[in-house]
Short mmCIF file of C-alpha atoms in Angstrom, two decimals:
data_model
loop_
_atom_site.label_atom_id
_atom_site.label_comp_id
_atom_site.label_asym_id
_atom_site.label_seq_id
_atom_site.Cartn_x
_atom_site.Cartn_y
_atom_site.Cartn_z
CA MET X 1 -16.59 14.94 -10.35
CA ALA X 2 -16.72 11.81 -8.21
CA THR X 3 -19.87 11.22 -6.23
CA TYR X 4 -20.19 9.86 -2.71
CA GLN X 5 -21.46 6.63 -4.27
CA ASP X 6 -18.21 6.45 -6.31
CA PHE X 7 -16.20 6.81 -3.10
CA LEU X 8 -18.18 4.01 -1.44
CA LYS X 9 -17.05 1.63 -4.19
CA LEU X 10 -13.49 1.79 -2.84
CA GLU X 11 -12.59 -0.65 -0.09
CA LEU X 12 -10.00 1.00 2.14
CA ARG X 13 -8.47 -1.12 4.91
CA ILE X 14 -5.63 -0.89 7.39
CA GLY X 15 -2.78 -3.14 6.33
CA LYS X 16 0.49 -4.10 7.98
CA ILE X 17 3.64 -4.40 5.89
CA VAL X 18 5.08 -7.81 6.76
CA GLU X 19 7.72 -8.23 4.03
CA ILE X 20 9.72 -5.81 1.90
CA ASN X 21 11.83 -6.70 -1.12
CA PRO X 22 13.50 -4.37 -3.60
CA HIS X 23 12.16 -4.91 -7.11
CA PRO X 24 14.96 -6.73 -8.98
CA ASN X 25 14.58 -4.60 -12.13
CA ALA X 26 13.38 -1.19 -10.91
CA ASP X 27 15.32 1.12 -8.60
CA LYS X 28 12.22 3.01 -7.44
CA LEU X 29 9.97 0.04 -6.62
CA TYR X 30 9.46 -2.25 -3.66
CA LEU X 31 7.55 -5.53 -3.64
CA LEU X 32 5.55 -5.44 -0.41
CA LYS X 33 3.62 -8.21 1.31
CA VAL X 34 0.80 -6.61 3.26
CA ASP X 35 -1.48 -8.29 5.80
CA ILE X 36 -4.99 -6.85 5.33
CA GLY X 37 -6.64 -9.02 7.99
CA ASN X 38 -8.16 -11.85 6.03
CA LYS X 39 -5.19 -12.46 3.72
CA ILE X 40 -1.77 -11.23 2.67
CA ILE X 41 -1.56 -9.36 -0.63
CA GLN X 42 1.34 -8.14 -2.75
CA LEU X 43 1.74 -4.47 -3.64
CA VAL X 44 4.22 -2.98 -6.09
CA ALA X 45 4.99 0.45 -4.69
CA GLY X 46 7.14 3.29 -6.04
CA ILE X 47 8.36 4.44 -2.63
CA ARG X 48 11.91 3.09 -2.59
CA PRO X 49 13.58 6.52 -2.97
CA TYR X 50 11.66 7.77 0.10
CA TYR X 51 11.67 4.88 2.59
CA ASN X 52 14.23 2.28 3.62
CA GLU X 53 13.20 -1.25 4.52
CA ASP X 54 13.55 -0.68 8.29
CA GLU X 55 11.08 2.23 8.13
CA LEU X 56 8.51 0.05 6.36
CA LYS X 57 8.70 -3.21 8.35
CA ASP X 58 5.50 -3.66 10.41
CA LYS X 59 4.21 -0.21 9.39
CA LEU X 60 0.43 0.22 9.40
CA ILE X 61 -0.82 1.74 6.15
CA VAL X 62 -4.06 2.51 4.32
CA VAL X 63 -4.62 0.20 1.35
CA VAL X 64 -7.18 0.17 -1.45
CA THR X 65 -7.97 -3.54 -1.43
CA ASN X 66 -10.55 -3.94 -4.19
CA LEU X 67 -8.62 -2.71 -7.22
CA GLU X 68 -8.26 -5.02 -10.17
CA PRO X 69 -4.83 -6.71 -9.97
CA LYS X 70 -2.30 -5.09 -12.29
CA GLU X 71 1.05 -6.26 -13.58
CA ILE X 72 3.78 -3.70 -12.91
CA ARG X 73 7.27 -4.42 -14.23
CA GLY X 74 6.63 -8.16 -14.23
CA TYR X 75 4.96 -8.47 -10.81
CA ILE X 76 1.28 -8.44 -9.85
CA SER X 77 0.08 -5.65 -7.58
CA GLU X 78 -3.13 -6.56 -5.76
CA GLY X 79 -3.96 -3.13 -4.38
CA MET X 80 -2.55 0.32 -3.76
CA LEU X 81 -1.18 2.04 -0.68
CA LEU X 82 -2.23 5.63 -0.11
CA ALA X 83 0.43 8.33 0.04
CA ALA X 84 0.71 12.08 -0.23
CA SER X 85 3.35 13.58 -2.49
CA SER X 86 5.01 16.91 -3.07
CA ALA X 87 7.71 17.87 -5.54
CA GLU X 88 10.38 16.72 -3.07
CA ASP X 89 8.90 13.93 -0.97
CA VAL X 90 6.34 11.16 -0.49
CA SER X 91 4.57 10.37 2.79
CA ILE X 92 2.62 7.13 3.30
CA ILE X 93 -0.80 7.62 4.87
CA SER X 94 -1.04 5.66 8.12
CA PRO X 95 -3.21 5.69 11.24
CA ASP X 96 -2.02 7.84 14.14
CA LYS X 97 -2.91 5.10 16.67
CA THR X 98 -2.47 1.35 16.67
CA ILE X 99 -5.60 -0.21 15.22
CA GLU X 100 -6.49 -3.75 14.21
CA VAL X 101 -5.18 -4.93 10.86
CA GLY X 102 -8.05 -5.21 8.39
CA SER X 103 -10.03 -2.36 9.95
CA LYS X 104 -12.18 -0.53 7.43
CA VAL X 105 -11.28 3.07 6.62
CA LYS X 106 -14.30 5.27 6.04
#
């Protein structure tokens, strides 16, 4: 079981998707550029079957920003967006009001 101290190790921030590109070699992946306030990071996200590019542009999302970078299908992912999933669908977690990019989620 994770402790509260384990949870505190995660840095969750509000990010804004500023660029979306389909992964050139994976039908289910997007390469996202996300502004997290102090910099822009790249995420490799498996949400392409569930969202089109117009739905994602300028969307505010919750991002784990302190994960170790990981290579996914030839591209570096510098974090992870949060999403809920069921057997049929995926829903990105996002704030219900406009809030400053880079705001800490706690």
